[in-house]
Tab-separated table of C-alpha atoms and ligand atoms in Angstrom:
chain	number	residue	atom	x	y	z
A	1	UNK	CA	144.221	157.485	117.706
A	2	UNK	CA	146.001	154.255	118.246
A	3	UNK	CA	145.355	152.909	122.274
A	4	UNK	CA	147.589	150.053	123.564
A	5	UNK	CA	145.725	148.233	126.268
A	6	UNK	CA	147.767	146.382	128.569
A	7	UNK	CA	145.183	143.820	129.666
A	8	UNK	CA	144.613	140.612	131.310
A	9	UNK	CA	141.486	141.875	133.836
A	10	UNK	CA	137.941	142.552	133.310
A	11	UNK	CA	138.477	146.238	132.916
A	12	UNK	CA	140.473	146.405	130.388
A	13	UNK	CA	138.359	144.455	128.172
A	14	UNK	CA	135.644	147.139	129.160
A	15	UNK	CA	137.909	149.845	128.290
A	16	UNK	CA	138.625	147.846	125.043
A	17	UNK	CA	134.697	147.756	124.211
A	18	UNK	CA	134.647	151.299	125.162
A	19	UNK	CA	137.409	152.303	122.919
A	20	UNK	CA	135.933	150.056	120.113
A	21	UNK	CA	133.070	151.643	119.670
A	22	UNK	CA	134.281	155.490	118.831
A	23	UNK	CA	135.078	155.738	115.011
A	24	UNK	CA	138.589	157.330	115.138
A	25	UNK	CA	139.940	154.882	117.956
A	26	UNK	CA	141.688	151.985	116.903
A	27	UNK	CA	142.514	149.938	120.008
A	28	UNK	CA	145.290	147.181	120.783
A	29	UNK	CA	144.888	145.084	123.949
A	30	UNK	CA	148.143	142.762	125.116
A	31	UNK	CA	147.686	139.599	126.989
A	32	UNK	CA	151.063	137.891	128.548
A	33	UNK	CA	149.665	134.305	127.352
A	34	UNK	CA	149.200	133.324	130.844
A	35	UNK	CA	145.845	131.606	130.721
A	36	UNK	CA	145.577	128.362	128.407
A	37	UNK	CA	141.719	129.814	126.683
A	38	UNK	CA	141.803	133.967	127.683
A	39	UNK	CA	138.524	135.791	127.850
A	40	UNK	CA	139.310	138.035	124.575
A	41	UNK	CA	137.987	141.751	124.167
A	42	UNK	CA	136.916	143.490	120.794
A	43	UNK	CA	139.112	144.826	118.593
A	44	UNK	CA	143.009	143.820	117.848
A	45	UNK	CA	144.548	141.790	119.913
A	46	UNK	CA	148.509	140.266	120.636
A	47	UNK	CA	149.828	137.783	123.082
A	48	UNK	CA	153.232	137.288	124.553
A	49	UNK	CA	155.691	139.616	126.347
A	50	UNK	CA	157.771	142.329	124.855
A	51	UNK	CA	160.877	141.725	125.818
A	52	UNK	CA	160.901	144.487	128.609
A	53	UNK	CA	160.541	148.128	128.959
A	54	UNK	CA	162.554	148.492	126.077
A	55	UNK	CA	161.105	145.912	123.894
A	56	UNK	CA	157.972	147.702	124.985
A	57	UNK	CA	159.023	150.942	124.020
A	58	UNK	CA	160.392	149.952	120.550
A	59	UNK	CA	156.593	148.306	119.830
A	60	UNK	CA	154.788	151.587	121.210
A	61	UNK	CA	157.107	153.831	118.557
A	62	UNK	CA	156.563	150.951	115.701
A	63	UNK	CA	152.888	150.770	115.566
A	64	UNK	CA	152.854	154.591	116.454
A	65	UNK	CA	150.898	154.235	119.493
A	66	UNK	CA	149.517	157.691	120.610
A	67	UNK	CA	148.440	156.721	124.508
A	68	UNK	CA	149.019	153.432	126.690
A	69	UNK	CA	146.864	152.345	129.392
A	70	UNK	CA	147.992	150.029	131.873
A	71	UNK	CA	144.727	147.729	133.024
A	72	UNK	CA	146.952	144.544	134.425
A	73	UNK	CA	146.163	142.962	137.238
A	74	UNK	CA	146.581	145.760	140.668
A	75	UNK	CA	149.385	142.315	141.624
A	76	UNK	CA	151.328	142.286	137.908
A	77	UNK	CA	154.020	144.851	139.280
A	78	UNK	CA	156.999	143.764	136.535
A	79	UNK	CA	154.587	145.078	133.361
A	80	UNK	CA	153.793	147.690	135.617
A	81	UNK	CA	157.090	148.890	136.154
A	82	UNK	CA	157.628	148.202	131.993
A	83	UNK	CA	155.216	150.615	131.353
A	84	UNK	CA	156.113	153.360	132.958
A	85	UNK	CA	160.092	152.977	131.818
A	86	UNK	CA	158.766	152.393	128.357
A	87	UNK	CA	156.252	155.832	128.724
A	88	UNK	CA	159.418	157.730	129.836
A	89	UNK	CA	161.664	156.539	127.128
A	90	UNK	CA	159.283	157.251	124.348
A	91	UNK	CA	157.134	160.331	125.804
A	92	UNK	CA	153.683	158.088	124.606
A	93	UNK	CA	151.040	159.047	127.587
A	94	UNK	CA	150.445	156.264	130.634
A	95	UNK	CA	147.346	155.738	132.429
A	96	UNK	CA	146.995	153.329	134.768
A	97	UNK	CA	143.513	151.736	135.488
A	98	UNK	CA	143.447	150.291	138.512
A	99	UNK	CA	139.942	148.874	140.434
A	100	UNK	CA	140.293	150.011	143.664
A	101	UNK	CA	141.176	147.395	146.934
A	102	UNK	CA	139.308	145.739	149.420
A	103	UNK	CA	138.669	147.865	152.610
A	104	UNK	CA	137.679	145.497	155.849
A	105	UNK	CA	133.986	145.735	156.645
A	106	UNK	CA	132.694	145.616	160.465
A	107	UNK	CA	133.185	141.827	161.696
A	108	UNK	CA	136.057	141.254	159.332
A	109	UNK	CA	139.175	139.294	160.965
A	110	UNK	CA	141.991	140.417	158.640
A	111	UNK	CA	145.857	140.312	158.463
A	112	UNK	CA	147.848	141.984	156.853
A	113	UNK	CA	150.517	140.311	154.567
A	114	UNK	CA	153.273	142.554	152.641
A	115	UNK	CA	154.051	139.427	150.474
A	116	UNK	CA	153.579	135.697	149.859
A	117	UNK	CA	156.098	134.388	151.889
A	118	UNK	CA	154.965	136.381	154.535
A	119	UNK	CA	151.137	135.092	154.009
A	120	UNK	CA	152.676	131.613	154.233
A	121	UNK	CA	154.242	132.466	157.737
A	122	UNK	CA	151.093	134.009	159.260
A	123	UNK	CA	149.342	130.243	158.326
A	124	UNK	CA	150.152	127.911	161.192
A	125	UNK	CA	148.712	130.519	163.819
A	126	UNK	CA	145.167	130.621	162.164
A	127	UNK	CA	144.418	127.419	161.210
A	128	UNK	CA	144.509	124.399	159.898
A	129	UNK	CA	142.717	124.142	156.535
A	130	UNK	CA	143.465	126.959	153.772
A	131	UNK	CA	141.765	128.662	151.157
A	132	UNK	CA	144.657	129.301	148.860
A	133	UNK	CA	142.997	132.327	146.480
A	134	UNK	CA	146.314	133.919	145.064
A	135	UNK	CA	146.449	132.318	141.971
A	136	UNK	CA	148.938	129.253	140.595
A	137	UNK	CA	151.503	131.298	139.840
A	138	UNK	CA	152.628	132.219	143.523
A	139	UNK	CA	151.946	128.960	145.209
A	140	UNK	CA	155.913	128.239	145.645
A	141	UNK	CA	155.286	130.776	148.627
A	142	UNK	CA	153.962	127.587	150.178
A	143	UNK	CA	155.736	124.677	149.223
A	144	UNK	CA	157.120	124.509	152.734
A	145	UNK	CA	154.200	124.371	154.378
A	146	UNK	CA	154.033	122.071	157.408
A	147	UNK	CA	152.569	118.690	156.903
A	148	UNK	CA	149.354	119.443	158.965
A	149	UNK	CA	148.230	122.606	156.583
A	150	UNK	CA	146.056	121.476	154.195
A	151	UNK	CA	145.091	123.669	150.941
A	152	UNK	CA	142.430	124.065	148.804
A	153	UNK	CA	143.690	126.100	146.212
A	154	UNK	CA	141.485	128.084	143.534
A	155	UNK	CA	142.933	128.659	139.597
A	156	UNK	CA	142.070	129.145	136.681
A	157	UNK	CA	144.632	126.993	135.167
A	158	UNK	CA	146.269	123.686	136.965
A	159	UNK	CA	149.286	124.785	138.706
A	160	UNK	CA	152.269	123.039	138.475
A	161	UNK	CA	154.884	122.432	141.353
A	162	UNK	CA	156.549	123.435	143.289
A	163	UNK	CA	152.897	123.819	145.332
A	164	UNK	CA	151.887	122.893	148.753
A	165	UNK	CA	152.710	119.393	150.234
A	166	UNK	CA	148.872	118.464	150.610
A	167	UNK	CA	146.382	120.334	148.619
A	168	UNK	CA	143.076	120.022	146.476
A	169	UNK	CA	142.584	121.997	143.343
A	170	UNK	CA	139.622	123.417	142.208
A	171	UNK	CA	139.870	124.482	138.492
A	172	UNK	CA	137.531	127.912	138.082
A	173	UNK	CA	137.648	131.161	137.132
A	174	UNK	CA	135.126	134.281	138.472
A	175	UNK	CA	132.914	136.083	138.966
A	176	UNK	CA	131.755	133.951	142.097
A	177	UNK	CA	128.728	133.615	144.143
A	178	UNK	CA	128.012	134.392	147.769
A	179	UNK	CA	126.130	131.468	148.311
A	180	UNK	CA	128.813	129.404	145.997
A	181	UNK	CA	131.711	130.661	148.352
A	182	UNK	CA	129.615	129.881	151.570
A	183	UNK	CA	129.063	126.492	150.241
A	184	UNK	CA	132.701	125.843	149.241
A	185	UNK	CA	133.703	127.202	152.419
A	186	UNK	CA	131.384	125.110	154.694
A	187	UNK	CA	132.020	121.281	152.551
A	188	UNK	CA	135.809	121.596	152.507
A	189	UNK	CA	135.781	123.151	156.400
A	190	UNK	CA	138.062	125.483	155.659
A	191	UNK	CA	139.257	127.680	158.857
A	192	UNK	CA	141.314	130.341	157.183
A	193	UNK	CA	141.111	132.473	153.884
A	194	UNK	CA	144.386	133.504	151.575
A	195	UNK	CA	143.490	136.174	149.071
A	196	UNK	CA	145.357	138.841	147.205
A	197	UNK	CA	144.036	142.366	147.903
A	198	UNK	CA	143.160	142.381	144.076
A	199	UNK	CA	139.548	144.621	144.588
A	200	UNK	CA	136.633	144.469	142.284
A	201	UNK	CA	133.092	142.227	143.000
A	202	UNK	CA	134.047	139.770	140.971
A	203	UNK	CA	135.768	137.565	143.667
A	204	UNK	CA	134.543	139.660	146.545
A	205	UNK	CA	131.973	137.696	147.671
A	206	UNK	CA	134.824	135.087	149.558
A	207	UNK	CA	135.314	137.805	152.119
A	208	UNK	CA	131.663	138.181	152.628
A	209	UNK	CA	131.094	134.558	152.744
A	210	UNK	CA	134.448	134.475	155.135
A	211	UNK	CA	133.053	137.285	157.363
A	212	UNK	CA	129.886	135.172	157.862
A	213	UNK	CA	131.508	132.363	158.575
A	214	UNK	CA	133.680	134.154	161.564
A	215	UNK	CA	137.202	133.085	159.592
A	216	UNK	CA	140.767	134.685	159.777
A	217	UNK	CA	141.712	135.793	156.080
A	218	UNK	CA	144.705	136.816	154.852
A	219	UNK	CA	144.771	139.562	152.738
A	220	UNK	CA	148.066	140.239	150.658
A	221	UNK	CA	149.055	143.864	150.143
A	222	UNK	CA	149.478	145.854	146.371
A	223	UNK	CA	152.680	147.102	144.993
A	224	UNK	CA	152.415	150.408	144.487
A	225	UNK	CA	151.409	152.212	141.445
A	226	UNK	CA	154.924	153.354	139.772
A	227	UNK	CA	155.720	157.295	141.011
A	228	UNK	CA	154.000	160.323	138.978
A	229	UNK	CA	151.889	158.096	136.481
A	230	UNK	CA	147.791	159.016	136.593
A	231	UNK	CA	145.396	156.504	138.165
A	232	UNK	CA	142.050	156.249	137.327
A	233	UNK	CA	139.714	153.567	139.520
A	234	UNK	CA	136.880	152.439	136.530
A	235	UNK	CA	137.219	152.013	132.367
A	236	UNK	CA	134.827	154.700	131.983
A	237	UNK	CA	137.110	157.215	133.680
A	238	UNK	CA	139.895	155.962	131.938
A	239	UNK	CA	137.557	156.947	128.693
A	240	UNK	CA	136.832	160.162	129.909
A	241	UNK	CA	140.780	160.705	130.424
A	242	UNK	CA	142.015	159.327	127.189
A	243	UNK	CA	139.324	161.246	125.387
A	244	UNK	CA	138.981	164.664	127.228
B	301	NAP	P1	154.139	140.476	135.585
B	301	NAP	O1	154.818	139.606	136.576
B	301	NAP	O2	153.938	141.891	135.919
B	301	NAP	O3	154.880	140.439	134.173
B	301	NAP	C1	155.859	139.473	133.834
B	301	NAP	C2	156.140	139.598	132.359
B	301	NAP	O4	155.023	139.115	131.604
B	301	NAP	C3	156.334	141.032	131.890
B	301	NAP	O5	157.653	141.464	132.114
B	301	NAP	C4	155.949	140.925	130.429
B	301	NAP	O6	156.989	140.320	129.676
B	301	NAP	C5	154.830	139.926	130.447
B	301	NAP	N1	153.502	140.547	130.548
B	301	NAP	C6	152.730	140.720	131.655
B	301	NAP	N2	151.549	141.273	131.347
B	301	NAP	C7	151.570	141.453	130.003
B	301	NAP	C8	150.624	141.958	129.082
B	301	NAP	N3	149.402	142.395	129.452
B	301	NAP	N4	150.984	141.994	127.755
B	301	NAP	C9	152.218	141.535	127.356
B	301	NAP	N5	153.128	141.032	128.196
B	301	NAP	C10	152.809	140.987	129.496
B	301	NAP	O7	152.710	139.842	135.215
B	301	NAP	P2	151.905	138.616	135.881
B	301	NAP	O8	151.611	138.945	137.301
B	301	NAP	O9	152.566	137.342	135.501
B	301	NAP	O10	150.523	138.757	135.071
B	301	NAP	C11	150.462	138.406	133.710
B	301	NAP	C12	149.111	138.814	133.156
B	301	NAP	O11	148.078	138.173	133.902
B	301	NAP	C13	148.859	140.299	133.208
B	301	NAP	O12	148.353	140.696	131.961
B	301	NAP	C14	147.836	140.472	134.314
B	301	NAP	O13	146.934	141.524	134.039
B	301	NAP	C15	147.147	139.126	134.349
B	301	NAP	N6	146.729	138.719	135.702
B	301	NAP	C16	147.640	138.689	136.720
B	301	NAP	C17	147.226	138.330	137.986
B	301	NAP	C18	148.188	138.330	139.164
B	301	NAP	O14	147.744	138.033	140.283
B	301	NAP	N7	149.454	138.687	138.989
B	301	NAP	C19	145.880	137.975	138.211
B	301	NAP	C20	144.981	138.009	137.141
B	301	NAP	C21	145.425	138.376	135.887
B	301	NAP	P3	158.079	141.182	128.881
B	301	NAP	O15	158.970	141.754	129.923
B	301	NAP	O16	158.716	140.189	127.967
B	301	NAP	O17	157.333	142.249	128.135
């Protein structure tokens, strides 16, 4: 059985070492190329878009895939939507792994954003100093910013403009610590937290350390999952699905 592995998260390189070690599995994960030096997972590997859904779908009937499991990031919608257009225009089986999201905890002061740009509005009403924790590819979002925000923003790689007017990077990649994020939070005296709703306790411990700390976060809403395909919230019960 030949698996294509849409990856680029921690899961999916579980579900990859999963999938690796049964005998008659052979296992493909795809990366977009994104990060500069990727965490890679066990057994084959490619990098680099398809060319969309129908690039995608030409690849899944080349290398005779027999099931595709989505395991991108709950915010990499355009893949997403590739997926399933690809699944329906070859009939090859979609899963969709997807960790589930944050829910607020008692003490939690939370907003809602449906986007970005909408993230970037709610700023000037909660504070001053911003922990920007929605990646380097978004950051345009605040490029307009007015001149008394200042950002810290957290990345794996260095983003590159257009950013926000006045901002400090901080070049790292999780998982995090509590007591790191309630360190980082208290030296740069940040009032106000910016995250994507991406789940998982990998980066989770900012909203503890946030909570603690009485701050205002942000919290960026999913896409939705694309209509009819099967979700499954862990690799193991992505496994269990693909096998069964
Ligand atoms: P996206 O906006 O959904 O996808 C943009 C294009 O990148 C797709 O149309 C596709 O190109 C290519 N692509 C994306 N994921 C791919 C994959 N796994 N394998 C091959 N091609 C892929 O994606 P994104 O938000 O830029 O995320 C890119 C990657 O970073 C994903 O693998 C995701 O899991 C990971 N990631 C994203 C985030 C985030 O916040 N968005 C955070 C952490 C990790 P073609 O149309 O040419 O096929």
């Amino acid at each position: 059985m030949h698996v294509l592995v849409l990856g680029g998260t921690a899961e999916a390189r579980r579900l990859a070492e999963l999938l690796t070690a049964r005998p008659d599995t052979r296992v493909t994960t795809s990366l977009a190329g994104r990060v500069a030096a990727p965490r890679t997972p066990p057994g084959e590997l490619r990098v680099g878009g398809f060319g969309g859904a129908h690039g995608l779908a030409e690849w899944l009937r080349t290398r005779a895939v027999d099931t595709v499991v989505d395991a991108t990031h709950p915010f990499a919608d355009t893949i997403s939507r590739n997926a399933a257009h690809a699944a329906a225009l070859t009939g090859v089986p979609l899963l969709v792994l997807r960790r589930p999201g944050w829910r607020p905890q008692p003490g939690d002061d939370w907003r809602e954003a449906g986007s970005l740009p909408e993230a970037a509005a709610l700023l000037p009403s909660l504070g001053r100093r911003v922990f920007l924790t929605t990646g380097r590819m978004g950051l345009a979002a605040f490029a307009g910013a007015p001149d008394d925000l200042w950002f810290l923003v957290r990345s794996v790689d260095p983003p590159e403009p257009p950013h926000p007017p006045r901002m400090e990077v901080l070049l790292d990649r999780g998982p995090f610590t509590l007591d790191g994020e309630r360190h980082l939070l208290a030296r740069h005296r940040i009032d106000v937290l910016v995250t994507k709703d991406s789940g998982g306790a990998a980066t989770a411990p900012k909203l503890t350390a946030a909570r603690e700390a009485g701050l205002a976060v942000v919290v960026v809403r999913r896409p939705p999952v694309p209509d009819g395909v099967p979700v499954v919230p862990d690799p193991e019960a992505a496994l269990a699905r693909i096998t069964g």
